[in-house]
Short mmCIF file of C-alpha atoms in Angstrom, two decimals:
data_model
loop_
_atom_site.label_atom_id
_atom_site.label_comp_id
_atom_site.label_asym_id
_atom_site.label_seq_id
_atom_site.Cartn_x
_atom_site.Cartn_y
_atom_site.Cartn_z
CA UNK A 1 -56.15 -17.24 39.86
CA UNK A 2 -53.90 -18.29 42.74
CA UNK A 3 -53.85 -15.70 45.53
CA UNK A 4 -50.52 -14.72 47.15
CA UNK A 5 -50.19 -13.64 50.78
CA UNK A 6 -47.39 -12.35 53.00
CA UNK A 7 -46.64 -14.44 56.08
CA UNK A 8 -43.18 -13.26 57.18
CA UNK A 9 -41.06 -10.09 57.18
CA UNK A 10 -37.46 -9.30 58.13
CA UNK A 11 -35.63 -5.97 58.06
CA UNK A 12 -32.06 -4.81 58.56
CA UNK A 13 -32.13 -1.03 58.19
CA UNK A 14 -30.34 2.17 59.24
CA UNK A 15 -33.26 2.99 61.57
CA UNK A 16 -33.56 -0.39 63.22
CA UNK A 17 -32.87 -4.11 62.94
CA UNK A 18 -36.05 -6.18 63.12
CA UNK A 19 -39.60 -5.14 62.30
CA UNK A 20 -40.57 -3.62 65.71
CA UNK A 21 -37.53 -1.34 65.80
CA UNK A 22 -37.78 -0.40 62.11
CA UNK A 23 -41.49 0.41 62.29
CA UNK A 24 -41.22 2.38 65.54
CA UNK A 25 -38.56 4.58 63.92
CA UNK A 26 -40.72 5.23 60.87
CA UNK A 27 -43.75 6.12 62.98
CA UNK A 28 -41.77 8.56 65.10
CA UNK A 29 -39.83 10.15 62.25
CA UNK A 30 -36.36 9.00 63.29
CA UNK A 31 -33.56 9.63 60.80
CA UNK A 32 -30.78 7.07 60.27
CA UNK A 33 -28.46 9.49 58.46
CA UNK A 34 -25.14 10.36 60.06
CA UNK A 35 -21.51 11.16 59.18
CA UNK A 36 -19.64 8.25 57.61
CA UNK A 37 -17.15 6.76 60.08
CA UNK A 38 -16.11 3.59 58.22
CA UNK A 39 -13.51 5.38 56.07
CA UNK A 40 -11.90 8.80 55.65
CA UNK A 41 -14.31 11.12 53.82
CA UNK A 42 -12.12 14.23 53.88
CA UNK A 43 -11.82 14.45 50.10
CA UNK A 44 -15.45 13.59 49.30
CA UNK A 45 -18.08 16.28 48.62
CA UNK A 46 -20.63 14.14 50.50
CA UNK A 47 -19.58 12.91 53.94
CA UNK A 48 -22.88 11.41 55.20
CA UNK A 49 -24.89 8.23 54.70
CA UNK A 50 -27.52 6.05 56.37
CA UNK A 51 -25.12 3.41 57.67
CA UNK A 52 -25.93 0.52 60.01
CA UNK A 53 -23.58 0.59 62.98
CA UNK A 54 -25.11 -2.06 65.26
CA UNK A 55 -25.29 -5.09 62.95
CA UNK A 56 -23.42 -8.12 64.33
CA UNK A 57 -23.30 -10.92 61.72
CA UNK A 58 -22.61 -13.59 64.33
CA UNK A 59 -26.02 -12.92 65.86
CA UNK A 60 -27.47 -14.64 62.78
CA UNK A 61 -24.69 -16.54 61.02
CA UNK A 62 -21.92 -18.93 62.03
CA UNK A 63 -18.69 -16.93 62.35
CA UNK A 64 -16.81 -19.01 59.75
CA UNK A 65 -19.67 -18.77 57.24
CA UNK A 66 -20.09 -15.04 57.85
CA UNK A 67 -16.45 -14.44 56.87
CA UNK A 68 -17.23 -15.96 53.46
CA UNK A 69 -20.12 -13.56 52.83
CA UNK A 70 -20.07 -9.97 51.64
CA UNK A 71 -21.93 -7.58 53.93
CA UNK A 72 -24.96 -7.45 51.57
CA UNK A 73 -25.31 -11.24 51.83
CA UNK A 74 -25.04 -11.09 55.62
CA UNK A 75 -27.87 -8.53 55.65
CA UNK A 76 -30.00 -10.74 53.41
CA UNK A 77 -29.43 -13.87 55.49
CA UNK A 78 -30.27 -12.05 58.73
CA UNK A 79 -33.47 -10.55 57.31
CA UNK A 80 -34.47 -13.89 55.75
CA UNK A 81 -34.07 -15.61 59.12
CA UNK A 82 -36.37 -13.03 60.72
CA UNK A 83 -38.94 -13.49 57.96
CA UNK A 84 -38.83 -17.28 58.14
CA UNK A 85 -39.14 -17.19 61.93
CA UNK A 86 -42.25 -15.05 61.67
CA UNK A 87 -43.74 -17.19 58.89
CA UNK A 88 -43.04 -20.40 60.82
CA UNK A 89 -42.37 -22.10 57.50
CA UNK A 90 -40.41 -25.33 57.89
CA UNK A 91 -38.97 -26.50 54.57
CA UNK A 92 -39.23 -30.28 54.64
CA UNK A 93 -37.92 -32.62 51.96
CA UNK A 94 -41.46 -32.86 50.64
CA UNK A 95 -42.07 -29.12 50.15
CA UNK A 96 -38.50 -28.03 49.34
CA UNK A 97 -38.90 -28.13 45.52
CA UNK A 98 -41.94 -25.84 45.84
CA UNK A 99 -40.16 -23.14 47.88
CA UNK A 100 -37.97 -20.65 46.01
CA UNK A 101 -35.77 -17.61 46.65
CA UNK A 102 -35.66 -14.31 44.75
CA UNK A 103 -33.37 -11.81 46.51
CA UNK A 104 -31.75 -9.18 44.34
CA UNK A 105 -29.03 -6.59 44.81
CA UNK A 106 -28.51 -3.53 42.67
CA UNK A 107 -24.70 -3.66 42.81
CA UNK A 108 -23.68 -6.79 44.79
CA UNK A 109 -20.48 -7.17 46.79
CA UNK A 110 -18.71 -3.93 45.97
CA UNK A 111 -16.80 -3.83 49.28
CA UNK A 112 -15.36 -7.26 48.52
CA UNK A 113 -14.43 -6.16 45.01
CA UNK A 114 -12.62 -3.07 46.30
CA UNK A 115 -10.82 -5.05 49.00
CA UNK A 116 -9.65 -7.81 46.65
CA UNK A 117 -8.59 -5.35 43.96
CA UNK A 118 -6.41 -3.63 46.57
CA UNK A 119 -4.94 -7.03 47.49
CA UNK A 120 -4.17 -7.75 43.83
CA UNK A 121 -2.35 -4.44 43.37
CA UNK A 122 -0.43 -4.52 46.64
CA UNK A 123 0.30 -8.27 47.11
CA UNK A 124 -0.16 -9.93 43.72
CA UNK A 125 -2.67 -12.36 42.15
CA UNK A 126 -1.82 -15.36 44.34
CA UNK A 127 -3.09 -13.50 47.42
CA UNK A 128 -6.57 -12.88 46.00
CA UNK A 129 -9.11 -14.88 48.00
CA UNK A 130 -10.58 -18.05 46.47
CA UNK A 131 -13.90 -16.81 47.86
CA UNK A 132 -13.62 -13.48 46.03
CA UNK A 133 -16.04 -14.33 43.20
CA UNK A 134 -18.71 -16.20 45.21
CA UNK A 135 -18.63 -13.44 47.83
CA UNK A 136 -19.04 -10.66 45.30
CA UNK A 137 -21.54 -11.80 42.67
CA UNK A 138 -25.03 -10.37 42.95
CA UNK A 139 -26.93 -13.66 43.03
CA UNK A 140 -25.22 -14.88 46.20
CA UNK A 141 -27.87 -13.60 48.63
CA UNK A 142 -30.37 -15.89 46.92
CA UNK A 143 -27.79 -18.67 46.81
CA UNK A 144 -26.86 -18.49 50.49
CA UNK A 145 -30.47 -18.20 51.68
CA UNK A 146 -31.50 -21.23 49.62
CA UNK A 147 -28.57 -23.23 51.07
CA UNK A 148 -29.39 -22.15 54.61
CA UNK A 149 -33.06 -23.13 54.44
CA UNK A 150 -32.93 -25.92 51.84
CA UNK A 151 -35.23 -24.10 49.43
CA UNK A 152 -34.91 -26.05 46.17
CA UNK A 153 -37.55 -24.25 44.09
CA UNK A 154 -37.10 -21.36 41.62
CA UNK A 155 -33.97 -19.38 42.47
CA UNK A 156 -32.82 -16.14 40.91
CA UNK A 157 -31.61 -12.62 41.65
CA UNK A 158 -33.21 -9.79 39.66
CA UNK A 159 -31.00 -6.75 39.02
CA UNK A 160 -32.75 -3.52 38.07
CA UNK A 161 -30.79 -0.88 40.00
CA UNK A 162 -33.01 0.81 42.60
CA UNK A 163 -36.10 -1.10 41.47
CA UNK A 164 -34.44 -4.43 42.33
CA UNK A 165 -36.19 -5.12 45.64
CA UNK A 166 -39.65 -4.48 44.19
CA UNK A 167 -38.89 -6.48 41.05
CA UNK A 168 -37.72 -9.39 43.22
CA UNK A 169 -40.98 -9.40 45.19
CA UNK A 170 -43.09 -8.90 42.07
CA UNK A 171 -41.33 -11.63 40.11
CA UNK A 172 -41.66 -14.00 43.07
CA UNK A 173 -45.36 -13.17 43.31
CA UNK A 174 -45.79 -14.05 39.64
CA UNK A 175 -43.87 -17.29 40.18
CA UNK A 176 -46.53 -18.36 42.70
CA UNK A 177 -49.44 -17.09 40.59
CA UNK A 178 -48.36 -19.19 37.63
CA UNK A 179 -47.94 -22.29 39.77
CA UNK A 180 -44.16 -22.67 39.66
CA UNK A 181 -43.86 -22.41 43.47
CA UNK A 182 -46.02 -22.43 46.59
CA UNK A 183 -43.79 -20.16 48.69
CA UNK A 184 -40.98 -17.69 47.98
CA UNK A 185 -38.42 -15.87 50.12
CA UNK A 186 -37.95 -12.55 48.34
CA UNK A 187 -36.72 -8.96 48.57
CA UNK A 188 -33.52 -6.95 48.25
CA UNK A 189 -30.17 -6.42 49.97
CA UNK A 190 -27.44 -3.78 49.51
CA UNK A 191 -24.21 -2.72 51.24
CA UNK A 192 -22.36 -0.22 49.08
CA UNK A 193 -21.37 2.60 51.40
CA UNK A 194 -17.78 2.25 50.20
CA UNK A 195 -15.20 4.76 48.94
CA UNK A 196 -15.67 3.80 45.28
CA UNK A 197 -19.47 3.92 45.33
CA UNK A 198 -19.50 7.19 47.26
CA UNK A 199 -17.00 8.69 44.79
CA UNK A 200 -19.11 7.56 41.85
CA UNK A 201 -22.34 9.04 43.15
CA UNK A 202 -20.49 12.23 44.20
CA UNK A 203 -19.09 12.60 40.69
CA UNK A 204 -22.58 12.14 39.28
CA UNK A 205 -23.80 14.98 41.55
CA UNK A 206 -26.56 12.66 42.78
CA UNK A 207 -25.99 12.97 46.54
CA UNK A 208 -26.99 15.53 49.13
CA UNK A 209 -24.09 17.68 50.37
CA UNK A 210 -25.90 18.83 53.50
CA UNK A 211 -22.99 17.48 55.54
CA UNK A 212 -23.53 19.77 58.54
CA UNK A 213 -27.11 18.56 59.04
CA UNK A 214 -27.08 14.80 58.32
CA UNK A 215 -30.50 14.10 59.81
CA UNK A 216 -32.05 16.83 57.64
CA UNK A 217 -30.27 15.88 54.41
CA UNK A 218 -32.84 13.47 52.93
CA UNK A 219 -35.85 15.70 52.25
CA UNK A 220 -38.03 14.32 49.45
CA UNK A 221 -40.41 16.76 47.77
CA UNK A 222 -39.02 19.69 49.79
CA UNK A 223 -38.11 22.86 47.93
CA UNK A 224 -34.54 22.78 49.31
CA UNK A 225 -33.67 19.14 48.58
CA UNK A 226 -30.26 18.66 46.95
CA UNK A 227 -29.92 14.94 46.26
CA UNK A 228 -30.32 11.53 47.88
CA UNK A 229 -28.50 9.93 50.81
CA UNK A 230 -26.99 6.47 50.40
CA UNK A 231 -28.31 3.75 52.72
CA UNK A 232 -27.69 0.05 53.30
CA UNK A 233 -29.60 -2.96 54.58
CA UNK A 234 -32.10 -5.62 53.52
CA UNK A 235 -35.86 -6.14 53.44
CA UNK A 236 -37.14 -9.70 52.97
CA UNK A 237 -40.65 -11.16 52.74
CA UNK A 238 -41.97 -14.70 52.86
CA UNK A 239 -44.91 -14.92 50.47
CA UNK A 240 -47.10 -17.98 49.94
CA UNK A 241 -50.01 -19.23 47.90
CA UNK A 242 -53.13 -18.53 49.98
CA UNK A 243 -54.35 -22.14 50.37
CA UNK A 244 -50.80 -23.35 51.14
CA UNK A 245 -50.46 -20.77 53.93
CA UNK A 246 -53.97 -21.39 55.22
CA UNK A 247 -53.47 -25.16 55.34
CA UNK A 248 -50.51 -24.86 57.67
CA UNK A 249 -52.19 -22.25 59.88
CA UNK A 250 -49.87 -19.35 59.05
CA UNK A 251 -50.76 -15.82 60.12
CA UNK A 252 -51.53 -13.80 57.01
CA UNK A 253 -50.05 -10.31 57.23
CA UNK A 254 -51.24 -8.88 53.89
CA UNK A 255 -52.00 -9.93 50.35
CA UNK A 256 -50.01 -9.12 47.21
CA UNK A 257 -52.63 -8.11 44.65
CA UNK A 258 -50.82 -6.18 41.93
CA UNK A 259 -47.48 -5.86 40.17
CA UNK A 260 -46.51 -3.67 37.25
CA UNK A 261 -43.23 -2.88 35.56
CA UNK A 262 -42.02 -0.79 32.64
CA UNK A 263 -38.96 0.69 30.95
CA UNK A 264 -38.41 4.37 30.27
CA UNK A 265 -36.39 3.78 27.08
CA UNK A 266 -35.12 7.33 27.57
CA UNK A 267 -31.90 8.04 29.56
CA UNK A 268 -29.20 6.41 31.73
CA UNK A 269 -30.06 8.23 34.94
CA UNK A 270 -32.90 10.69 34.29
CA UNK A 271 -36.58 9.71 34.39
CA UNK A 272 -38.70 10.07 31.26
CA UNK A 273 -40.41 13.47 30.92
CA UNK A 274 -43.53 13.71 33.04
CA UNK A 275 -42.70 10.39 34.69
CA UNK A 276 -44.22 8.54 31.75
CA UNK A 277 -42.43 5.27 32.53
CA UNK A 278 -43.39 5.39 36.20
CA UNK A 279 -46.99 6.02 35.18
CA UNK A 280 -46.97 2.93 32.95
CA UNK A 281 -45.76 0.78 35.86
CA UNK A 282 -48.47 2.12 38.19
CA UNK A 283 -51.14 1.66 35.52
CA UNK A 284 -50.01 -1.94 34.95
CA UNK A 285 -50.09 -2.71 38.68
CA UNK A 286 -53.61 -1.29 39.00
CA UNK A 287 -54.76 -3.39 36.05
CA UNK A 288 -53.16 -6.50 37.55
CA UNK A 289 -54.98 -5.82 40.83
CA UNK A 290 -58.27 -4.96 39.07
CA UNK A 291 -58.39 -1.70 41.03
CA UNK A 292 -59.22 1.90 40.21
CA UNK A 293 -56.81 4.66 41.41
CA UNK A 294 -59.33 6.04 43.91
CA UNK A 295 -59.23 2.68 45.75
CA UNK A 296 -55.56 3.19 46.67
CA UNK A 297 -55.40 4.67 50.16
CA UNK A 298 -51.65 5.22 50.45
CA UNK A 299 -48.60 5.39 48.18
CA UNK A 300 -45.08 4.76 49.48
CA UNK A 301 -43.19 6.86 46.97
CA UNK A 302 -39.82 6.10 45.44
CA UNK A 303 -39.17 9.73 46.53
CA UNK A 304 -35.38 9.81 46.69
CA UNK A 305 -34.96 13.54 47.35
CA UNK A 306 -33.45 14.31 43.96
CA UNK A 307 -34.66 17.49 42.22
CA UNK A 308 -35.69 15.75 38.99
CA UNK A 309 -36.94 12.39 40.28
CA UNK A 310 -39.41 13.72 42.85
CA UNK A 311 -41.10 15.96 40.30
CA UNK A 312 -41.33 13.16 37.74
CA UNK A 313 -42.93 10.77 40.23
CA UNK A 314 -45.39 13.43 41.42
CA UNK A 315 -46.37 14.16 37.83
CA UNK A 316 -46.79 10.45 37.17
CA UNK A 317 -49.13 10.05 40.13
CA UNK A 318 -51.18 13.04 38.97
CA UNK A 319 -51.44 11.61 35.46
CA UNK A 320 -52.76 8.27 36.73
CA UNK A 321 -54.83 9.29 39.75
CA UNK A 322 -56.26 12.50 38.18
CA UNK A 323 -58.97 13.92 40.49
CA UNK A 324 -58.06 11.43 43.23
CA UNK A 325 -54.38 12.48 43.24
CA UNK A 326 -54.71 15.31 45.76
CA UNK A 327 -56.69 13.11 48.16
CA UNK A 328 -54.29 10.16 48.14
CA UNK A 329 -51.64 10.30 50.91
CA UNK A 330 -48.09 9.81 49.66
CA UNK A 331 -44.93 9.57 51.74
CA UNK A 332 -41.27 8.79 51.26
CA UNK A 333 -39.72 6.72 54.03
CA UNK A 334 -36.35 7.38 52.38
CA UNK A 335 -36.47 10.67 54.27
CA UNK A 336 -35.59 8.52 57.31
CA UNK A 337 -33.80 5.43 55.94
CA UNK A 338 -31.87 7.07 53.13
CA UNK A 339 -31.90 5.29 49.79
CA UNK A 340 -31.05 1.60 50.12
CA UNK A 341 -30.69 1.24 46.33
CA UNK A 342 -31.45 -2.41 45.46
CA UNK A 343 -32.82 -3.07 48.94
CA UNK A 344 -35.19 -0.08 48.97
CA UNK A 345 -38.18 -1.94 47.53
CA UNK A 346 -37.86 -4.65 50.17
CA UNK A 347 -38.02 -2.43 53.23
CA UNK A 348 -40.60 -0.12 51.65
CA UNK A 349 -42.90 -3.09 50.99
CA UNK A 350 -42.65 -3.81 54.72
CA UNK A 351 -43.49 -0.18 55.53
CA UNK A 352 -46.59 -0.47 53.33
CA UNK A 353 -47.70 -3.72 54.97
CA UNK A 354 -47.27 -2.24 58.45
CA UNK A 355 -49.27 0.84 57.39
CA UNK A 356 -52.10 -1.44 56.25
CA UNK A 357 -52.00 -3.49 59.44
CA UNK A 358 -51.76 -0.64 61.96
CA UNK A 359 -53.62 2.13 60.15
CA UNK A 360 -50.69 4.50 60.47
CA UNK A 361 -49.05 6.24 57.51
CA UNK A 362 -45.34 6.95 58.07
CA UNK A 363 -44.34 10.57 57.39
CA UNK A 364 -42.02 12.30 54.98
CA UNK A 365 -39.68 14.05 57.40
CA UNK A 366 -37.74 17.24 56.60
CA UNK A 367 -40.58 18.43 54.40
CA UNK A 368 -40.66 22.08 55.48
CA UNK A 369 -41.89 23.68 52.26
CA UNK A 370 -43.15 21.75 49.27
CA UNK A 371 -41.53 22.21 45.90
CA UNK A 372 -44.20 24.11 43.89
CA UNK A 373 -43.94 21.38 41.25
CA UNK A 374 -44.73 18.68 43.84
CA UNK A 375 -48.40 19.18 44.58
CA UNK A 376 -49.50 15.96 46.34
CA UNK A 377 -50.32 15.19 49.98
CA UNK A 378 -46.92 13.94 51.21
CA UNK A 379 -47.82 13.33 54.92
CA UNK A 380 -45.29 15.96 56.08
CA UNK A 381 -43.17 15.35 59.17
CA UNK A 382 -45.73 13.57 61.39
CA UNK A 383 -47.29 10.11 60.98
CA UNK A 384 -51.02 10.04 60.28
CA UNK A 385 -53.75 7.63 61.32
CA UNK A 386 -55.77 6.31 58.37
CA UNK A 387 -57.68 3.13 57.57
CA UNK A 388 -56.29 1.87 54.28
CA UNK A 389 -57.44 -1.22 52.35
CA UNK A 390 -55.05 -1.02 49.39
CA UNK A 391 -51.59 0.57 49.26
CA UNK A 392 -49.00 1.02 46.52
CA UNK A 393 -45.18 0.96 46.63
CA UNK A 394 -43.10 2.53 43.84
CA UNK A 395 -39.47 1.82 42.92
CA UNK A 396 -37.54 3.28 40.00
CA UNK A 397 -33.94 2.69 38.93
CA UNK A 398 -31.12 3.99 36.75
CA UNK A 399 -31.51 2.69 33.24
CA UNK A 400 -35.23 3.46 33.30
CA UNK A 401 -36.46 0.48 35.34
CA UNK A 402 -39.86 1.02 36.97
CA UNK A 403 -41.68 -1.35 39.35
CA UNK A 404 -44.90 -0.94 41.32
CA UNK A 405 -46.40 -3.30 43.89
CA UNK A 406 -49.90 -3.17 45.40
CA UNK A 407 -50.73 -4.82 48.73
CA UNK A 408 -54.15 -5.36 50.34
CA UNK A 409 -55.22 -5.42 53.96
CA UNK A 410 -56.02 -9.03 54.81
CA UNK A 411 -59.64 -8.54 55.82
CA UNK A 412 -60.63 -7.15 52.40
#
């Protein structure tokens, strides 16, 4: 079987742009949640989000090109550039057909859609931008990244709500395993902190309303959690077939060893009872990696801070890990980054890889008192040193999409 390794990483997140800044924030428990300033939130029940205020597109993209990209595409391009720089992968004419791109988005260019709909209503159809459709559609992060780097191999954009980033990495991994590509640029991007998206999630009663304490609002597994906090950004990996990476002298950051996915077949927004669907995804990833649960040294939880979801995931871990469950550290970095929806799996894969490389498990901040129904070791509030050889990352989405990735430390 062809082995798949990680050689590059790029992150645009609410707690830092670039891997050093992002990782330092996670290690020190820094929250990226604050009051929304981009639009008037007076009439919204939730007035907070994990927004990125210091992203300058022109630092990564030509000004003219940037104006033709939705914000989620700009995030993806910036993170992909960081990942490609770290990988040192030069896509020549010879290798171009063997390098692909899988970058998904849960929703796509919602800000562009809202803006152009307003233009249609106020100024008429002739004033709608000719770039409206290519800016908005969800596959355009993959499209723009492939154009930028000349990657002519497999190109697609998985959409599975909040499991999108993990599905993109997992599907790209399988693309290399089956021999359809030698390298893939993969991950997720999202930028939907907009009035319409905020209104939709508020109406669904999915968001935290702890507006007076933004930094304490995302509190996965805590007894007093009241919903998730929206985030935005992108997390992108460069993954390669092991011999391909080795031949060109690339630094290997980690190895992708397992991928599992499943469907709940149960409800639009609620997880299956007992987290049965999540458990099937974790079991499939363990089987793909040929690992037993007790070999997993850390789990980066989906852990959104919703009352139902956190309990379901905890129950799923207990059902799979059994006796090992209470001795397996679990944390939710969403407590700091908020929930990046389709981009979550991308940046959480990076958190897992950094935990493997540095032997530091990022904490779950704001965990003051565990929900009695959440019984695992959630690494509360302070990062923990631990030598880990295999680590798991979970992502679950509306519609019952479940995806689990397993990464290995490179000296295993």
